[in-house]
Amino acid sequence: MFYQQGKISATLRGVITQQLLPLATGRGRCAATEVLVGTDAVCNLIRENKCFQIPSVLQSAPRLACTA
């Protein structure tokens, strides 16, 4: 385990990302957001350097209180 990953996994509460996307009509934009809650599963993936598996945790949203 890398030192930084251990620190992050021990203190992570959540991550919120946001991106403005153009509307299909071409007039205006809409905010697309993702919320990743720092659950035990997410923190464990970070600690074990398996961050590439985090998107699969996001897809299991209802069970882990994450939204996309």
PDB file of C-alpha atoms in Angstrom:
ATOM      1  CA  MET A   1       0.000   0.000   0.000  1.00  0.00           C
ATOM      2  CA  PHE A   2       1.268   3.436  -0.891  1.00  0.00           C
ATOM      3  CA  TYR A   3       1.261   6.022   1.881  1.00  0.00           C
ATOM      4  CA  GLN A   4      -0.932   8.514  -0.017  1.00  0.00           C
ATOM      5  CA  GLN A   5      -3.551   5.877  -0.850  1.00  0.00           C
ATOM      6  CA  GLY A   6      -3.764   4.918   2.804  1.00  0.00           C
ATOM      7  CA  LYS A   7      -4.274   8.554   3.827  1.00  0.00           C
ATOM      8  CA  ILE A   8      -6.929   9.131   1.177  1.00  0.00           C
ATOM      9  CA  SER A   9      -8.836   5.955   1.964  1.00  0.00           C
ATOM     10  CA  ALA A  10      -8.804   6.775   5.676  1.00  0.00           C
ATOM     11  CA  THR A  11     -10.194  10.302   5.249  1.00  0.00           C
ATOM     12  CA  LEU A  12     -12.437  10.103   2.162  1.00  0.00           C
ATOM     13  CA  ARG A  13     -16.069  11.034   2.792  1.00  0.00           C
ATOM     14  CA  GLY A  14     -17.179  11.559  -0.781  1.00  0.00           C
ATOM     15  CA  VAL A  15     -16.464  13.033  -4.194  1.00  0.00           C
ATOM     16  CA  ILE A  16     -18.858  15.137  -6.255  1.00  0.00           C
ATOM     17  CA  THR A  17     -18.180  15.829  -9.927  1.00  0.00           C
ATOM     18  CA  GLN A  18     -20.136  18.029 -12.285  1.00  0.00           C
ATOM     19  CA  GLN A  19     -19.978  18.764 -15.993  1.00  0.00           C
ATOM     20  CA  LEU A  20     -22.126  21.047 -18.125  1.00  0.00           C
ATOM     21  CA  LEU A  21     -23.458  19.311 -21.234  1.00  0.00           C
ATOM     22  CA  PRO A  22     -25.183  20.978 -24.185  1.00  0.00           C
ATOM     23  CA  LEU A  23     -28.900  20.312 -24.536  1.00  0.00           C
ATOM     24  CA  ALA A  24     -30.085  18.353 -27.577  1.00  0.00           C
ATOM     25  CA  THR A  25     -31.918  21.455 -28.778  1.00  0.00           C
ATOM     26  CA  GLY A  26     -28.636  23.349 -28.905  1.00  0.00           C
ATOM     27  CA  ARG A  27     -30.008  26.042 -26.609  1.00  0.00           C
ATOM     28  CA  GLY A  28     -28.481  25.997 -23.179  1.00  0.00           C
ATOM     29  CA  ARG A  29     -26.781  23.408 -21.027  1.00  0.00           C
ATOM     30  CA  CYS A  30     -27.636  20.857 -18.380  1.00  0.00           C
ATOM     31  CA  ALA A  31     -25.542  19.838 -15.378  1.00  0.00           C
ATOM     32  CA  ALA A  32     -24.523  16.169 -15.263  1.00  0.00           C
ATOM     33  CA  THR A  33     -23.372  15.112 -11.798  1.00  0.00           C
ATOM     34  CA  GLU A  34     -21.880  12.066 -10.114  1.00  0.00           C
ATOM     35  CA  VAL A  35     -21.675  11.470  -6.386  1.00  0.00           C
ATOM     36  CA  LEU A  36     -19.281   8.874  -5.015  1.00  0.00           C
ATOM     37  CA  VAL A  37     -19.748   8.155  -1.320  1.00  0.00           C
ATOM     38  CA  GLY A  38     -16.638   7.052   0.569  1.00  0.00           C
ATOM     39  CA  THR A  39     -18.036   3.661   1.567  1.00  0.00           C
ATOM     40  CA  ASP A  40     -15.936   0.833   2.945  1.00  0.00           C
ATOM     41  CA  ALA A  41     -15.933  -0.741  -0.531  1.00  0.00           C
ATOM     42  CA  VAL A  42     -14.616   2.420  -2.204  1.00  0.00           C
ATOM     43  CA  CYS A  43     -11.986   3.042   0.465  1.00  0.00           C
ATOM     44  CA  ASN A  44     -10.828  -0.560   0.234  1.00  0.00           C
ATOM     45  CA  LEU A  45     -10.396  -0.266  -3.562  1.00  0.00           C
ATOM     46  CA  ILE A  46      -8.314   2.885  -3.097  1.00  0.00           C
ATOM     47  CA  ARG A  47      -6.218   1.259  -0.386  1.00  0.00           C
ATOM     48  CA  GLU A  48      -5.552  -1.788  -2.600  1.00  0.00           C
ATOM     49  CA  ASN A  49      -4.695   0.393  -5.645  1.00  0.00           C
ATOM     50  CA  LYS A  50      -7.712  -0.887  -7.589  1.00  0.00           C
ATOM     51  CA  CYS A  51      -9.172   2.498  -8.500  1.00  0.00           C
ATOM     52  CA  PHE A  52     -10.019   1.172 -11.978  1.00  0.00           C
ATOM     53  CA  GLN A  53     -12.842  -0.804 -10.314  1.00  0.00           C
ATOM     54  CA  ILE A  54     -14.545   2.283  -8.845  1.00  0.00           C
ATOM     55  CA  PRO A  55     -16.843   2.780 -11.884  1.00  0.00           C
ATOM     56  CA  SER A  56     -18.386  -0.620 -11.179  1.00  0.00           C
ATOM     57  CA  VAL A  57     -19.132   0.577  -7.632  1.00  0.00           C
ATOM     58  CA  LEU A  58     -20.875   3.639  -9.102  1.00  0.00           C
ATOM     59  CA  GLN A  59     -23.047   1.345 -11.228  1.00  0.00           C
ATOM     60  CA  SER A  60     -24.318  -0.443  -8.126  1.00  0.00           C
ATOM     61  CA  ALA A  61     -25.838   2.865  -6.989  1.00  0.00           C
ATOM     62  CA  PRO A  62     -28.937   1.852  -5.013  1.00  0.00           C
ATOM     63  CA  ARG A  63     -27.042  -0.488  -2.736  1.00  0.00           C
ATOM     64  CA  LEU A  64     -24.147   1.875  -1.964  1.00  0.00           C
ATOM     65  CA  ALA A  65     -25.920   5.257  -2.069  1.00  0.00           C
ATOM     66  CA  CYS A  66     -23.904   6.458  -5.080  1.00  0.00           C
ATOM     67  CA  THR A  67     -25.510   8.232  -8.008  1.00  0.00           C
ATOM     68  CA  ALA A  68     -24.516   8.871 -11.581  1.00  0.00           C
TER      69      ALA A  68
END
